[in-house]
Structure formats: C-alpha cells, structure tokens
Amino acid sequence: MSNFRLIFSLLLAILLSGCSGEEKLEILACDLLSATEVAEMDRNPLYYRDDIGGSGACIAINSPNEFVNTGDYFSDSSCSNQISFVQTDFITECQGLLGDNKRFGYADWEHPDPLDTHDSSPWMLSQLSRLRASSVDQTVHHQPYFKRVLLKDFGNGCRLEIDVYKEDINATGLKAAIYYHGGSWNLRDSSTFSHGEISPNFTGRGYVFFAPFYRLAVTDPVAADCEGTMEELIEDTQTAVNWVMSNGADYGADTNQQIVLMGSSAGGHISGLLSLDINNNNIISDTILLYPATDLSFFINNYESGLFYRNQYTSTFNIVRRALGVTAEELMNPDVDLQNRLENISMFNKLEDPTYKNNLTAYPKIHMIGGSRDSLIPPEGYFYLHETMAGRNVPSPPSVYDGSINNIYQQVRNNGTNVGSVLLVGGADHILDLKCFFSDRMRAILTPIVASLSGGGMNF
C-alpha cells in the first residue's frame, strides 16, 4: 500500500495538538468528543474459552459488548496464547490524558501485566484511535490494541513509558515506527492525543507503532522528578530507539528491518537529530518531520542578525530560551559553552561530519512538511537543511521566504541520491492550520495535498 497516503492521513491525525486556551476548554470535553467525534472501527477479535458453558470452545469476541469478565483472554483462535487485557472506554481514556497531563507518560499502572516479561500495563483497545480524525484515510479501519511499557526508571520517581500499538497482538515480522510528540520540549498536554490518532495509519499498514515519552525541559513541581536539560531529552529519545532495537521483537517488530522515525514540532527537531546521528547509521530508513524545529543554532543566529523579524518570532525565541534554561540576554549573546550547546543540538552541525558527507546513502531520507506562513518555525530552515543534505552550496544566510504562495509548493531534489523532500502548504501556519477538528479551511489545504502526494512527488 502506498506510503503517500500515509503522509496525508498523518497530517489529519494531529488535529488536537493545535488547540489552546478557550478552544481546549470548549472542544476537549471528553463527553462531547464521545458524543460527536468518535467513530466505530473494526478490530481483530480476542478470544475466550467457554469453560462456564462446559464446551471448552474458543469463542471469538467481535464486539466490545461481548467481553466477559473472566479475566482469561487469548489473542488467537485456538486459545493457546493467553494475554492480559482490560476493557476501557473513550471517556475514561480521554479523561486520563486531560487530567494531570504533566505526569502523563509516567509508567504507572494499577494492575501490571503478569504475562509480560516487561513491566507493563495489560493490553487495551486504543479508544483515542476512534476519533474521526484518525480514520480519515478510509483504507484504515481497524482499531489497534495498545499497552503502556516501562521505557526507563530513573530511580527518583520518574518512570518514562513507551506505548505500543498493534492491529493484531499476535502479529510478528512487523516494521517498527517511532513517533515523538511535540509541545515546545516542555509540554505533553493535548499533543499526546496524536499517539492514538496517528497509530491506525501505521498499524493498518503492517507496522508496530511505538510512542515513547521523554523528560520535559521545563516542568512544574508536580513533575519536577522528570525534568531534564535539552541534552537529556535527546538522550531519552535515543534510549527509545535503542529500546526498540533491543526489545521490539517482544512486541512483533522485525528489528532486522530499518525503522521509521516521525516527530512533530519539537518532536520533529528530536527526530531529525536522531536521523543524522552517525550512531544510527543504517538503522533508520525514513524520517517524517511535521512542521519541525529544524535547527536551533540556525534560528538563533539569524534571529540575532535580524533576518527573522523579532516581532514575528518572539514566541519561538522565548520557547527556545526556556527549553535551554537561559535568559534572553544569554541567548542573544551566547558564550562559548552556550554556542557549543546550540551546535551540539543542531542538525546542520551533524551534516558537517565527514562520515555523512562521504556516504549520503547511509542516512535516512528526511521528508519535511510545514506551512509557508508558520509563525513559530521559519520555513527557510527546511530548504536550507534539505539543500545542505543534498550536498549543494547554500547561501548563508539563505534568502528569506516571504510566505506569499497560496498553493501547495513541493520541492524534491536528488543530486544522485534521494535525500528526501520538502512540502510547504501555502498560506498555512504552524501545524498546517489543522486545528480543532474538521473545517472548510482544513479541507481546502488538504485537498491539493492528496493530489500532490498521490502524484508520486514524494519518493519513499
């Protein structure tokens, strides 16, 4: 099945991450979502053994209404592979995310799975996958199962988890995909709705989908035990890659295959760094970056020079400042140590490594998608990064992109090897204006995207 459709469905699957303030209060009420935006989806059946009826038959459970409270469930039709499973509902899962979201992603469950060799929750059906946004790709109909697994215990109360999504719990030989959420490096919030929303678009295409959490750069007292520096956040995300390569087979991943990375906004920055790390050489096949923060050093240097109008990107400057834990004055006039920090978390700096320059084909293709009028992430960085990856001379600083186009603009260049692609959505802001469910504006943006992607412009 074409991966072009995957990109399109992923764009829709991140709708909630753009809502804020009064919008959240208005539309994220879980009972309202349940009543208006939740769709029914097919699912692979689980099974139970009819010991009560005396037949001992292995009986399929095809509907949530058929679940019995025996506690003994099986993932196969011969009732030979017992699993731990709990029934959930949309409102409970939704409220769990919207409650104390600063601690969302902490590996904390009331009833651990006694059948799993990893510290984990029982299997559940992913209720957030039923949001209509996640099923906009009509080729994907199955509601995935998921479980929460301990990724890393820091010993101070911080226990990060990695969520695992599968269409068929029994399936093996699956390709692995890892998705990193956004949130300015310091939020989990409604952006983590995207885990459930995005997952069917992968699990329905033969992937096992991993959604890890990482420490936050800026927290409050309720989550101070899981606060970290920017460098520690990046360490956490590399830990997730290593964990999947070491343990993914326990959840059906074929770790002999290369993996796909994906991230949005701050998660896009992290995914890009991981993709260009020489230690991940030949591990990652493709990376999909949605409106990514391409490079902090590039942004700060050009913010200082006035290339990026300060009144436009002041919010971004302050987000970066808080994430790095420095003052505005320190960031505007970085000393040697801070400049080194910026370079070490720079995608462009990694491109200067001779290993990269001498072996472009060993690195994954990076596909960047963003809005031409993004008020948080300057789109110039997409092209600067892409041209640098392709080995072409790039003006420094590059010419400012004025965001004037109103149609889809797509740029794909190869230079002897496919290094990826850039797709700009004309006139769109951060998260491509895909805010708060369906709108005429959103459909107007996405209709030409479908035509562009199905036309084969992006070569996966």
Short mmCIF file of C-alpha atoms in Angstrom, two decimals:
data_model
loop_
_atom_site.label_atom_id
_atom_site.label_comp_id
_atom_site.label_asym_id
_atom_site.label_seq_id
_atom_site.Cartn_x
_atom_site.Cartn_y
_atom_site.Cartn_z
CA MET A 1 0.00 0.00 0.00
CA SER A 2 1.29 3.43 -0.95
CA ASN A 3 3.16 5.38 1.69
CA PHE A 4 1.99 8.59 0.01
CA ARG A 5 -1.43 8.10 1.59
CA LEU A 6 0.28 7.58 4.93
CA ILE A 7 1.62 11.14 4.90
CA PHE A 8 -1.81 12.55 4.13
CA SER A 9 -3.50 10.64 6.92
CA LEU A 10 -0.80 11.64 9.37
CA LEU A 11 -1.45 15.30 8.67
CA LEU A 12 -5.03 14.87 9.76
CA ALA A 13 -4.14 12.72 12.71
CA ILE A 14 -2.56 15.60 14.65
CA LEU A 15 -5.54 17.92 14.77
CA LEU A 16 -5.79 18.32 18.50
CA SER A 17 -2.22 19.46 19.03
CA GLY A 18 -3.05 22.94 17.77
CA CYS A 19 -5.90 23.77 20.11
CA SER A 20 -5.25 26.06 23.03
CA GLY A 21 -6.91 28.26 25.61
CA GLU A 22 -10.65 28.57 25.26
CA GLU A 23 -10.62 26.17 22.32
CA LYS A 24 -9.43 23.36 24.57
CA LEU A 25 -12.00 24.12 27.22
CA GLU A 26 -14.69 24.13 24.61
CA ILE A 27 -13.91 21.10 22.49
CA LEU A 28 -11.80 18.79 24.62
CA ALA A 29 -14.61 17.95 26.97
CA CYS A 30 -14.46 14.17 26.77
CA ASP A 31 -18.18 13.59 26.86
CA LEU A 32 -18.67 15.96 23.93
CA LEU A 33 -15.96 14.21 21.95
CA SER A 34 -17.51 10.87 22.74
CA ALA A 35 -20.90 12.02 21.52
CA THR A 36 -19.82 13.78 18.34
CA GLU A 37 -16.37 12.76 17.15
CA VAL A 38 -15.91 9.07 17.96
CA ALA A 39 -16.33 6.55 15.17
CA GLU A 40 -16.82 2.80 15.30
CA MET A 41 -13.91 0.81 13.92
CA ASP A 42 -13.34 -2.82 13.10
CA ARG A 43 -10.91 -4.68 15.30
CA ASN A 44 -9.12 -8.01 15.34
CA PRO A 45 -11.04 -10.29 17.69
CA LEU A 46 -9.84 -11.57 21.01
CA TYR A 47 -10.99 -14.95 22.30
CA TYR A 48 -12.08 -16.64 25.50
CA ARG A 49 -12.56 -20.28 26.38
CA ASP A 50 -16.13 -21.29 27.17
CA ASP A 51 -15.39 -23.04 30.47
CA ILE A 52 -18.65 -21.86 32.02
CA GLY A 53 -20.78 -23.41 29.30
CA GLY A 54 -18.81 -26.60 29.57
CA SER A 55 -17.90 -26.83 25.89
CA GLY A 56 -14.36 -25.55 26.28
CA ALA A 57 -14.73 -23.95 22.86
CA CYS A 58 -12.55 -20.98 21.91
CA ILE A 59 -15.04 -18.20 21.23
CA ALA A 60 -14.27 -15.00 19.33
CA ILE A 61 -15.15 -11.64 20.85
CA ASN A 62 -16.13 -9.43 17.92
CA SER A 63 -17.80 -6.58 19.77
CA PRO A 64 -16.96 -4.69 22.97
CA ASN A 65 -20.36 -5.72 24.27
CA GLU A 66 -19.29 -9.36 24.13
CA PHE A 67 -16.39 -9.07 26.57
CA VAL A 68 -16.85 -11.30 29.57
CA ASN A 69 -15.31 -10.70 32.97
CA THR A 70 -13.42 -13.96 33.13
CA GLY A 71 -10.04 -12.27 33.05
CA ASP A 72 -8.74 -15.02 30.74
CA TYR A 73 -8.35 -13.73 27.21
CA PHE A 74 -6.45 -15.11 24.25
CA SER A 75 -5.14 -13.45 21.10
CA ASP A 76 -5.51 -16.50 18.85
CA SER A 77 -8.40 -18.67 17.67
CA SER A 78 -7.03 -21.79 19.35
CA CYS A 79 -6.90 -20.09 22.77
CA SER A 80 -3.24 -21.00 23.17
CA ASN A 81 -1.74 -17.52 23.59
CA GLN A 82 -3.14 -16.05 26.76
CA ILE A 83 -2.89 -12.30 27.25
CA SER A 84 -3.74 -9.84 29.97
CA PHE A 85 -6.47 -7.49 28.75
CA VAL A 86 -8.71 -4.87 30.31
CA GLN A 87 -11.72 -3.24 28.72
CA THR A 88 -11.67 0.55 28.55
CA ASP A 89 -13.92 3.26 27.17
CA PHE A 90 -13.28 6.50 25.33
CA ILE A 91 -14.27 8.89 28.12
CA THR A 92 -12.02 7.19 30.70
CA GLU A 93 -9.02 7.20 28.38
CA CYS A 94 -9.68 10.80 27.37
CA GLN A 95 -10.03 12.00 30.97
CA GLY A 96 -6.87 10.17 31.94
CA LEU A 97 -4.95 12.21 29.39
CA LEU A 98 -6.56 15.55 30.14
CA GLY A 99 -6.19 15.26 33.89
CA ASP A 100 -2.74 15.70 35.38
CA ASN A 101 -1.07 15.83 31.98
CA LYS A 102 2.30 16.84 33.40
CA ARG A 103 2.57 13.28 34.67
CA PHE A 104 1.01 11.71 31.62
CA GLY A 105 3.53 9.30 30.14
CA TYR A 106 4.75 8.15 33.55
CA ALA A 107 4.87 4.37 33.71
CA ASP A 108 2.31 3.99 36.47
CA TRP A 109 -0.45 1.39 36.26
CA GLU A 110 -2.70 -0.10 38.86
CA HIS A 111 -2.56 -3.67 37.58
CA PRO A 112 0.72 -4.72 35.88
CA ASP A 113 0.58 -7.37 33.18
CA PRO A 114 1.69 -10.63 34.86
CA LEU A 115 2.16 -12.33 31.48
CA ASP A 116 4.62 -9.82 30.05
CA THR A 117 8.34 -10.10 30.78
CA HIS A 118 8.48 -6.29 30.68
CA ASP A 119 6.99 -4.04 33.34
CA SER A 120 3.81 -3.02 31.54
CA SER A 121 0.08 -2.49 31.69
CA PRO A 122 -2.37 -5.03 30.27
CA TRP A 123 -3.40 -4.73 26.64
CA MET A 124 -6.27 -2.35 25.90
CA LEU A 125 -8.14 -1.17 22.84
CA SER A 126 -6.94 2.30 21.86
CA GLN A 127 -10.02 4.46 22.29
CA LEU A 128 -8.39 7.68 21.04
CA SER A 129 -7.83 5.91 17.72
CA ARG A 130 -11.59 6.14 17.25
CA LEU A 131 -11.51 9.90 16.84
CA ARG A 132 -12.81 10.63 13.38
CA ALA A 133 -9.62 12.47 12.52
CA SER A 134 -7.62 9.26 12.78
CA SER A 135 -9.84 7.33 10.37
CA VAL A 136 -9.93 9.93 7.61
CA ASP A 137 -7.89 7.58 5.45
CA GLN A 138 -10.66 5.19 4.51
CA THR A 139 -8.23 2.37 3.79
CA VAL A 140 -7.57 2.15 7.55
CA HIS A 141 -10.44 0.73 9.54
CA HIS A 142 -9.01 -1.28 12.40
CA GLN A 143 -8.88 -0.07 15.96
CA PRO A 144 -5.46 -1.02 17.34
CA TYR A 145 -4.67 -2.58 20.67
CA PHE A 146 -2.10 -0.86 22.84
CA LYS A 147 -0.23 -1.23 26.08
CA ARG A 148 2.00 1.01 28.18
CA VAL A 149 5.51 -0.31 28.83
CA LEU A 150 8.27 0.95 31.10
CA LEU A 151 10.96 2.60 28.99
CA LYS A 152 13.30 3.84 31.74
CA ASP A 153 13.20 4.14 35.51
CA PHE A 154 15.44 6.95 36.78
CA GLY A 155 15.09 5.84 40.41
CA ASN A 156 13.79 9.20 41.65
CA GLY A 157 10.11 8.70 40.87
CA CYS A 158 10.49 9.43 37.18
CA ARG A 159 9.42 6.36 35.19
CA LEU A 160 9.05 7.09 31.50
CA GLU A 161 6.90 4.84 29.38
CA ILE A 162 6.72 3.82 25.75
CA ASP A 163 3.30 2.98 24.33
CA VAL A 164 2.99 0.07 21.91
CA TYR A 165 0.21 -0.12 19.30
CA LYS A 166 -0.65 -3.17 17.18
CA GLU A 167 -3.56 -4.15 14.99
CA ASP A 168 -3.06 -7.85 15.72
CA ILE A 169 -1.46 -8.68 19.07
CA ASN A 170 -0.15 -11.97 17.66
CA ALA A 171 1.50 -10.48 14.57
CA THR A 172 5.26 -10.76 14.11
CA GLY A 173 7.69 -9.62 11.43
CA LEU A 174 6.32 -6.08 11.54
CA LYS A 175 8.25 -2.96 10.62
CA ALA A 176 8.73 -0.57 13.54
CA ALA A 177 7.76 3.10 13.59
CA ILE A 178 8.60 5.50 16.42
CA TYR A 179 6.73 8.77 16.93
CA TYR A 180 7.90 11.65 19.17
CA HIS A 181 5.26 14.11 20.34
CA GLY A 182 5.65 17.87 20.19
CA GLY A 183 4.94 20.50 22.81
CA SER A 184 7.82 23.04 22.86
CA TRP A 185 10.06 20.50 24.66
CA ASN A 186 8.10 21.19 27.86
CA LEU A 187 4.52 20.02 27.32
CA ARG A 188 2.62 16.80 26.91
CA ASP A 189 -0.86 18.25 27.05
CA SER A 190 -3.34 17.55 24.24
CA SER A 191 -0.48 16.98 21.77
CA THR A 192 -0.32 13.41 23.07
CA PHE A 193 -3.77 12.79 21.67
CA SER A 194 -1.81 12.29 18.46
CA HIS A 195 -0.39 8.98 19.69
CA GLY A 196 -3.78 7.32 19.45
CA GLU A 197 -4.86 9.30 16.42
CA ILE A 198 -1.80 8.56 14.31
CA SER A 199 -1.38 4.92 15.27
CA PRO A 200 -4.03 3.30 12.98
CA ASN A 201 -2.35 4.78 9.93
CA PHE A 202 0.75 2.74 10.79
CA THR A 203 -0.73 -0.36 12.41
CA GLY A 204 -3.09 -0.76 9.46
CA ARG A 205 -0.10 -0.98 7.14
CA GLY A 206 1.93 -3.68 8.83
CA TYR A 207 3.76 -1.63 11.45
CA VAL A 208 4.06 -1.90 15.17
CA PHE A 209 3.85 1.71 16.36
CA PHE A 210 5.91 2.90 19.34
CA ALA A 211 5.18 6.22 21.06
CA PRO A 212 7.83 6.99 23.70
CA PHE A 213 7.84 9.82 26.23
CA TYR A 214 10.82 11.88 27.24
CA ARG A 215 11.65 14.17 30.13
CA LEU A 216 10.47 17.77 29.84
CA ALA A 217 12.80 20.75 29.75
CA VAL A 218 10.51 22.95 31.84
CA THR A 219 8.08 21.47 34.31
CA ASP A 220 6.28 22.45 37.49
CA PRO A 221 6.54 20.91 40.98
CA VAL A 222 4.08 18.14 40.17
CA ALA A 223 6.54 16.71 37.65
CA ALA A 224 9.90 18.03 38.87
CA ASP A 225 11.29 14.49 39.17
CA CYS A 226 11.04 14.17 35.37
CA GLU A 227 12.65 17.48 34.42
CA GLY A 228 15.76 17.42 32.27
CA THR A 229 18.03 19.56 30.14
CA MET A 230 17.63 19.70 26.39
CA GLU A 231 20.56 17.32 26.09
CA GLU A 232 18.90 14.87 28.50
CA LEU A 233 15.68 14.99 26.49
CA ILE A 234 17.63 13.96 23.42
CA GLU A 235 19.28 11.16 25.40
CA ASP A 236 15.82 9.90 26.33
CA THR A 237 14.74 9.77 22.70
CA GLN A 238 17.88 7.87 21.74
CA THR A 239 17.10 5.50 24.61
CA ALA A 240 13.77 4.81 22.91
CA VAL A 241 15.48 3.91 19.61
CA ASN A 242 17.87 1.59 21.44
CA TRP A 243 14.97 0.05 23.39
CA VAL A 244 13.01 -0.69 20.23
CA MET A 245 16.01 -2.29 18.57
CA SER A 246 16.66 -4.44 21.67
CA ASN A 247 13.10 -5.22 22.75
CA GLY A 248 10.84 -4.51 19.80
CA ALA A 249 10.82 -8.17 18.76
CA ASP A 250 8.97 -8.94 22.00
CA TYR A 251 6.06 -6.97 20.52
CA GLY A 252 6.30 -8.30 16.97
CA ALA A 253 8.83 -5.92 15.41
CA ASP A 254 11.35 -7.26 12.93
CA THR A 255 14.43 -5.49 14.23
CA ASN A 256 16.42 -6.68 11.21
CA GLN A 257 14.47 -4.13 9.19
CA GLN A 258 15.18 -0.42 9.32
CA ILE A 259 12.75 1.67 11.33
CA VAL A 260 10.75 4.80 10.51
CA LEU A 261 11.01 7.86 12.75
CA MET A 262 8.42 10.60 12.93
CA GLY A 263 8.02 13.72 15.03
CA SER A 264 6.01 16.92 15.12
CA SER A 265 7.34 20.37 16.03
CA ALA A 266 9.76 19.84 18.96
CA GLY A 267 9.46 16.11 18.28
CA GLY A 268 10.44 16.84 14.68
CA HIS A 269 13.62 18.52 15.91
CA ILE A 270 14.43 15.47 18.00
CA SER A 271 13.67 13.00 15.19
CA GLY A 272 15.89 14.94 12.79
CA LEU A 273 18.80 14.88 15.22
CA LEU A 274 18.45 11.14 15.73
CA SER A 275 18.28 10.54 11.98
CA LEU A 276 21.55 12.37 11.36
CA ASP A 277 23.42 10.79 14.27
CA ILE A 278 26.17 8.55 12.90
CA ASN A 279 25.42 6.05 15.69
CA ASN A 280 22.06 5.43 14.00
CA ASN A 281 23.66 4.83 10.61
CA ASN A 282 21.68 2.25 8.64
CA ILE A 283 19.09 1.84 11.42
CA ILE A 284 16.51 4.34 10.09
CA SER A 285 15.04 4.19 6.59
CA ASP A 286 12.82 7.29 6.55
CA THR A 287 12.07 10.21 8.81
CA ILE A 288 8.87 12.25 8.58
CA LEU A 289 9.10 15.68 10.18
CA LEU A 290 5.88 17.63 10.62
CA TYR A 291 6.50 21.39 10.98
CA PRO A 292 9.84 20.63 12.67
CA ALA A 293 12.14 22.96 14.53
CA THR A 294 14.88 22.25 12.03
CA ASP A 295 17.80 23.86 13.78
CA LEU A 296 18.09 25.95 16.92
CA SER A 297 21.54 27.36 16.12
CA PHE A 298 20.33 28.45 12.67
CA PHE A 299 17.30 30.13 14.20
CA ILE A 300 19.12 31.96 16.98
CA ASN A 301 21.95 33.19 14.75
CA ASN A 302 19.52 34.62 12.24
CA TYR A 303 17.21 35.99 14.92
CA GLU A 304 20.16 37.93 16.31
CA SER A 305 21.07 39.27 12.86
CA GLY A 306 17.53 40.47 12.24
CA LEU A 307 16.94 38.10 9.32
CA PHE A 308 13.90 36.76 11.15
CA TYR A 309 11.77 39.68 12.24
CA ARG A 310 11.87 39.66 16.02
CA ASN A 311 8.30 40.77 16.45
CA GLN A 312 7.22 37.73 14.45
CA TYR A 313 9.30 35.06 16.17
CA THR A 314 9.49 36.39 19.72
CA SER A 315 7.35 33.49 20.96
CA THR A 316 9.74 30.99 19.38
CA PHE A 317 12.75 32.78 20.87
CA ASN A 318 11.21 32.55 24.35
CA ILE A 319 10.28 28.89 23.88
CA VAL A 320 13.88 28.08 22.94
CA ARG A 321 15.22 30.19 25.83
CA ARG A 322 13.07 28.36 28.38
CA ALA A 323 13.90 24.96 26.93
CA LEU A 324 17.62 25.72 27.20
CA GLY A 325 17.22 27.21 30.69
CA VAL A 326 18.92 30.52 29.86
CA THR A 327 18.00 34.20 29.95
CA ALA A 328 17.14 36.26 26.89
CA GLU A 329 20.40 38.18 27.23
CA GLU A 330 22.41 34.96 27.42
CA LEU A 331 20.74 33.58 24.32
CA MET A 332 21.19 36.81 22.35
CA ASN A 333 24.89 36.88 23.28
CA PRO A 334 25.83 33.22 23.77
CA ASP A 335 29.15 32.46 25.38
CA VAL A 336 31.33 29.63 24.14
CA ASP A 337 29.59 26.99 26.26
CA LEU A 338 26.11 28.00 25.11
CA GLN A 339 27.24 28.24 21.49
CA ASN A 340 28.61 24.70 21.79
CA ARG A 341 25.30 23.55 23.25
CA LEU A 342 23.43 25.05 20.33
CA GLU A 343 25.77 23.42 17.83
CA ASN A 344 25.51 20.03 19.53
CA ILE A 345 21.73 20.05 19.12
CA SER A 346 21.99 21.28 15.56
CA MET A 347 21.08 19.18 12.53
CA PHE A 348 23.41 21.29 10.39
CA ASN A 349 26.33 20.57 12.67
CA LYS A 350 25.76 16.85 12.20
CA LEU A 351 25.81 17.35 8.43
CA GLU A 352 29.38 18.62 8.75
CA ASP A 353 30.55 15.22 9.97
CA PRO A 354 32.80 13.67 7.30
CA THR A 355 31.01 10.36 7.71
CA TYR A 356 27.83 11.99 6.46
CA LYS A 357 29.44 13.95 3.64
CA ASN A 358 31.21 10.87 2.30
CA ASN A 359 28.26 8.49 2.49
CA LEU A 360 24.90 10.16 1.91
CA THR A 361 23.16 6.89 1.08
CA ALA A 362 23.80 5.52 4.58
CA TYR A 363 21.46 8.08 6.06
CA PRO A 364 17.67 8.09 6.01
CA LYS A 365 15.56 10.14 3.66
CA ILE A 366 14.13 13.10 5.56
CA HIS A 367 10.73 14.43 4.50
CA MET A 368 9.70 17.80 5.93
CA ILE A 369 6.16 19.17 5.85
CA GLY A 370 5.22 22.62 7.08
CA GLY A 371 3.24 25.77 6.48
CA SER A 372 4.50 28.64 4.32
CA ARG A 373 3.28 31.15 6.92
CA ASP A 374 4.39 29.28 10.01
CA SER A 375 4.56 31.87 12.80
CA LEU A 376 6.68 29.60 15.05
CA ILE A 377 9.08 27.79 12.72
CA PRO A 378 10.69 29.76 9.84
CA PRO A 379 10.24 27.61 6.71
CA GLU A 380 13.59 28.84 5.34
CA GLY A 381 15.20 26.25 7.58
CA TYR A 382 13.52 23.38 5.71
CA PHE A 383 15.13 24.33 2.42
CA TYR A 384 18.46 25.22 4.00
CA LEU A 385 18.62 21.79 5.62
CA HIS A 386 17.46 19.94 2.50
CA GLU A 387 19.93 21.68 0.19
CA THR A 388 22.76 21.07 2.65
CA MET A 389 21.85 17.37 2.84
CA ALA A 390 21.93 17.17 -0.95
CA GLY A 391 25.49 18.49 -0.92
CA ARG A 392 24.75 21.76 -2.69
CA ASN A 393 26.18 25.14 -1.85
CA VAL A 394 23.71 27.12 0.21
CA PRO A 395 23.83 30.90 0.71
CA SER A 396 24.39 31.75 4.34
CA PRO A 397 22.05 33.03 5.49
CA PRO A 398 19.56 31.80 2.88
CA SER A 399 17.14 34.24 1.31
CA VAL A 400 14.05 34.85 3.41
CA TYR A 401 10.97 33.02 2.25
CA ASP A 402 8.12 35.52 2.35
CA GLY A 403 5.27 33.01 2.69
CA SER A 404 3.42 34.56 -0.22
CA ILE A 405 2.37 31.42 -2.05
CA ASN A 406 -1.23 30.34 -1.64
CA ASN A 407 -0.98 26.90 -3.20
CA ILE A 408 0.89 23.73 -2.37
CA TYR A 409 4.58 24.03 -3.11
CA GLN A 410 6.66 20.90 -3.26
CA GLN A 411 10.37 20.59 -3.73
CA VAL A 412 12.11 17.28 -4.33
CA ARG A 413 15.72 17.14 -5.44
CA ASN A 414 18.03 14.18 -5.68
CA ASN A 415 21.60 15.13 -6.68
CA GLY A 416 22.42 11.50 -7.29
CA THR A 417 20.67 10.18 -4.21
CA ASN A 418 17.24 10.75 -2.74
CA VAL A 419 17.83 12.74 0.42
CA GLY A 420 14.14 13.38 0.99
CA SER A 421 11.74 16.18 0.23
CA VAL A 422 10.15 19.42 1.37
CA LEU A 423 6.43 20.09 1.17
CA LEU A 424 5.03 23.50 2.03
CA VAL A 425 1.33 24.12 2.49
CA GLY A 426 0.62 27.50 1.00
CA GLY A 427 -0.56 30.12 3.49
CA ALA A 428 -0.71 27.68 6.41
CA ASP A 429 0.53 28.43 9.93
CA HIS A 430 2.08 26.05 12.47
CA ILE A 431 0.52 22.58 12.46
CA LEU A 432 -0.79 23.50 8.99
CA ASP A 433 -3.90 25.17 10.44
CA LEU A 434 -5.26 21.72 11.24
CA LYS A 435 -6.86 22.91 14.44
CA CYS A 436 -9.71 21.57 16.43
CA PHE A 437 -11.30 19.05 14.08
CA PHE A 438 -12.69 19.48 10.64
CA SER A 439 -13.11 22.86 8.98
CA ASP A 440 -13.54 24.20 5.47
CA ARG A 441 -10.09 25.78 5.78
CA MET A 442 -8.53 22.44 6.62
CA ARG A 443 -10.21 20.66 3.71
CA ALA A 444 -9.09 23.40 1.35
CA ILE A 445 -5.50 22.86 2.47
CA LEU A 446 -5.59 19.08 2.34
CA THR A 447 -7.36 18.52 -0.98
CA PRO A 448 -4.35 19.60 -3.07
CA ILE A 449 -2.03 17.71 -0.71
CA VAL A 450 -3.80 14.49 -1.63
CA ALA A 451 -3.34 15.23 -5.33
CA SER A 452 0.31 16.13 -4.81
CA LEU A 453 1.15 13.03 -2.77
CA SER A 454 -0.77 10.58 -4.95
CA GLY A 455 1.06 12.05 -7.92
CA GLY A 456 4.24 10.45 -6.62
CA GLY A 457 6.13 13.62 -5.80
CA MET A 458 7.42 12.23 -2.52
CA ASN A 459 9.54 9.19 -3.17
CA PHE A 460 9.55 6.78 -0.25
#
